[in-house]
């Protein structure tokens, strides 16, 4: 068991308008918190990890494999590994992402 206290989690700014915190993780799962400033637009990308997304607050416009939708506080959705996706913040937002398998590229940030 590993307890991750929010106040101990490092914050990273991998691109303008986004802040990332790598929270609890194991060999197979990873919990990540993202904060997005209103107007932030992420690059279209894909990765082999399955991603479960929960919008804590705010609103996003999301394109997953060509299906575009708006996600609001309380909404959740899945992005399967290998599927191209992109998101933008319609307003200041907080999002929790769960990845499986663990994102080694993110884990490297907290070692």
CSV table of C-alpha atoms in Angstrom, one decimal:
chain,number,residue,atom,x,y,z
A,1,UNK,CA,0.0,0.0,0.0
A,2,UNK,CA,1.3,3.5,-0.8
A,3,UNK,CA,-0.4,6.6,0.5
A,4,UNK,CA,0.0,9.8,-1.6
A,5,UNK,CA,-0.9,13.0,0.2
A,6,UNK,CA,-2.0,15.7,-2.2
A,7,UNK,CA,0.1,18.3,-0.4
A,8,UNK,CA,3.2,16.1,-1.1
A,9,UNK,CA,2.5,15.6,-4.8
A,10,UNK,CA,4.8,17.5,-7.1
A,11,UNK,CA,3.2,19.8,-9.7
A,12,UNK,CA,4.5,20.0,-13.2
A,13,UNK,CA,3.6,22.3,-16.1
A,14,UNK,CA,4.3,20.2,-19.2
A,15,UNK,CA,2.7,22.8,-21.5
A,16,UNK,CA,1.3,26.3,-21.1
A,17,UNK,CA,-2.2,26.3,-19.4
A,18,UNK,CA,-1.8,22.8,-17.9
A,19,UNK,CA,-0.7,21.7,-14.5
A,20,UNK,CA,-0.1,17.9,-13.7
A,21,UNK,CA,0.1,16.1,-10.4
A,22,UNK,CA,1.1,12.4,-10.4
A,23,UNK,CA,-0.8,10.9,-7.5
A,24,UNK,CA,-1.0,7.3,-6.3
A,25,UNK,CA,0.3,4.6,-8.6
A,26,UNK,CA,1.2,1.0,-8.7
A,27,UNK,CA,2.8,-1.2,-11.3
A,28,UNK,CA,-0.5,-1.4,-13.2
A,29,UNK,CA,-2.5,1.8,-12.4
A,30,UNK,CA,-1.8,5.5,-12.1
A,31,UNK,CA,-4.0,8.4,-10.9
A,32,UNK,CA,-3.1,11.8,-12.3
A,33,UNK,CA,-4.7,15.2,-11.6
A,34,UNK,CA,-4.8,17.8,-14.3
A,35,UNK,CA,-5.7,21.5,-14.0
A,36,UNK,CA,-6.5,23.3,-17.2
A,37,UNK,CA,-6.8,27.1,-17.7
A,38,UNK,CA,-9.8,28.3,-19.8
A,39,UNK,CA,-8.7,28.2,-23.4
A,40,UNK,CA,-6.1,25.5,-23.0
A,41,UNK,CA,-6.0,23.2,-26.1
A,42,UNK,CA,-4.0,20.0,-25.9
A,43,UNK,CA,-2.3,18.4,-28.9
A,44,UNK,CA,-4.0,15.5,-30.7
A,45,UNK,CA,-2.2,12.4,-29.6
A,46,UNK,CA,-2.4,8.7,-28.7
A,47,UNK,CA,-0.7,6.4,-26.3
A,48,UNK,CA,-0.9,2.6,-25.6
A,49,UNK,CA,-2.5,3.2,-22.1
A,50,UNK,CA,-6.2,3.0,-21.5
A,51,UNK,CA,-7.4,6.2,-19.8
A,52,UNK,CA,-10.4,6.8,-17.6
A,53,UNK,CA,-11.3,10.5,-17.3
A,54,UNK,CA,-13.4,12.1,-14.6
A,55,UNK,CA,-14.2,15.9,-14.8
A,56,UNK,CA,-14.1,17.2,-11.2
A,57,UNK,CA,-15.0,20.8,-12.2
A,58,UNK,CA,-15.2,22.8,-15.3
A,59,UNK,CA,-15.9,21.8,-18.9
A,60,UNK,CA,-14.0,20.3,-21.7
A,61,UNK,CA,-14.5,19.8,-25.4
A,62,UNK,CA,-13.1,16.4,-26.3
A,63,UNK,CA,-12.5,14.5,-29.6
A,64,UNK,CA,-12.0,10.8,-29.1
A,65,UNK,CA,-11.4,8.9,-32.4
A,66,UNK,CA,-13.4,11.5,-34.3
A,67,UNK,CA,-16.3,11.6,-31.9
A,68,UNK,CA,-16.6,15.2,-30.5
A,69,UNK,CA,-18.5,15.9,-27.3
A,70,UNK,CA,-18.5,18.3,-24.3
A,71,UNK,CA,-17.8,16.9,-20.8
A,72,UNK,CA,-18.9,18.8,-17.7
A,73,UNK,CA,-18.3,18.4,-14.0
A,74,UNK,CA,-19.4,14.9,-12.9
A,75,UNK,CA,-19.0,13.4,-16.4
A,76,UNK,CA,-16.6,10.6,-17.1
A,77,UNK,CA,-15.4,8.8,-20.2
A,78,UNK,CA,-12.9,6.2,-21.4
A,79,UNK,CA,-10.2,6.6,-24.1
A,80,UNK,CA,-9.0,3.2,-25.2
A,81,UNK,CA,-5.3,2.7,-25.7
A,82,UNK,CA,-4.1,3.6,-29.2
A,83,UNK,CA,-7.0,5.9,-30.0
A,84,UNK,CA,-6.2,9.4,-31.1
A,85,UNK,CA,-7.7,12.1,-28.9
A,86,UNK,CA,-7.6,15.7,-28.1
A,87,UNK,CA,-9.2,18.0,-25.4
A,88,UNK,CA,-9.6,21.7,-24.8
A,89,UNK,CA,-10.8,23.6,-21.8
A,90,UNK,CA,-14.1,25.5,-22.3
A,91,UNK,CA,-13.6,26.9,-18.8
A,92,UNK,CA,-11.0,26.4,-16.0
A,93,UNK,CA,-11.1,22.7,-15.3
A,94,UNK,CA,-9.9,20.0,-12.9
A,95,UNK,CA,-9.7,16.4,-14.2
A,96,UNK,CA,-8.7,13.1,-12.7
A,97,UNK,CA,-7.2,10.5,-15.1
A,98,UNK,CA,-6.6,6.9,-14.4
A,99,UNK,CA,-4.1,5.1,-16.7
A,100,UNK,CA,-3.4,1.4,-17.2
A,101,UNK,CA,-0.8,0.3,-17.5
A,102,UNK,CA,1.1,2.8,-15.5
A,103,UNK,CA,2.6,5.8,-17.5
A,104,UNK,CA,6.3,5.2,-17.2
A,105,UNK,CA,6.9,8.7,-18.8
A,106,UNK,CA,5.0,10.3,-15.9
A,107,UNK,CA,6.5,8.0,-13.2
A,108,UNK,CA,9.9,9.2,-14.3
A,109,UNK,CA,8.9,12.7,-13.2
A,110,UNK,CA,8.4,11.7,-9.6
A,111,UNK,CA,11.4,9.6,-8.9
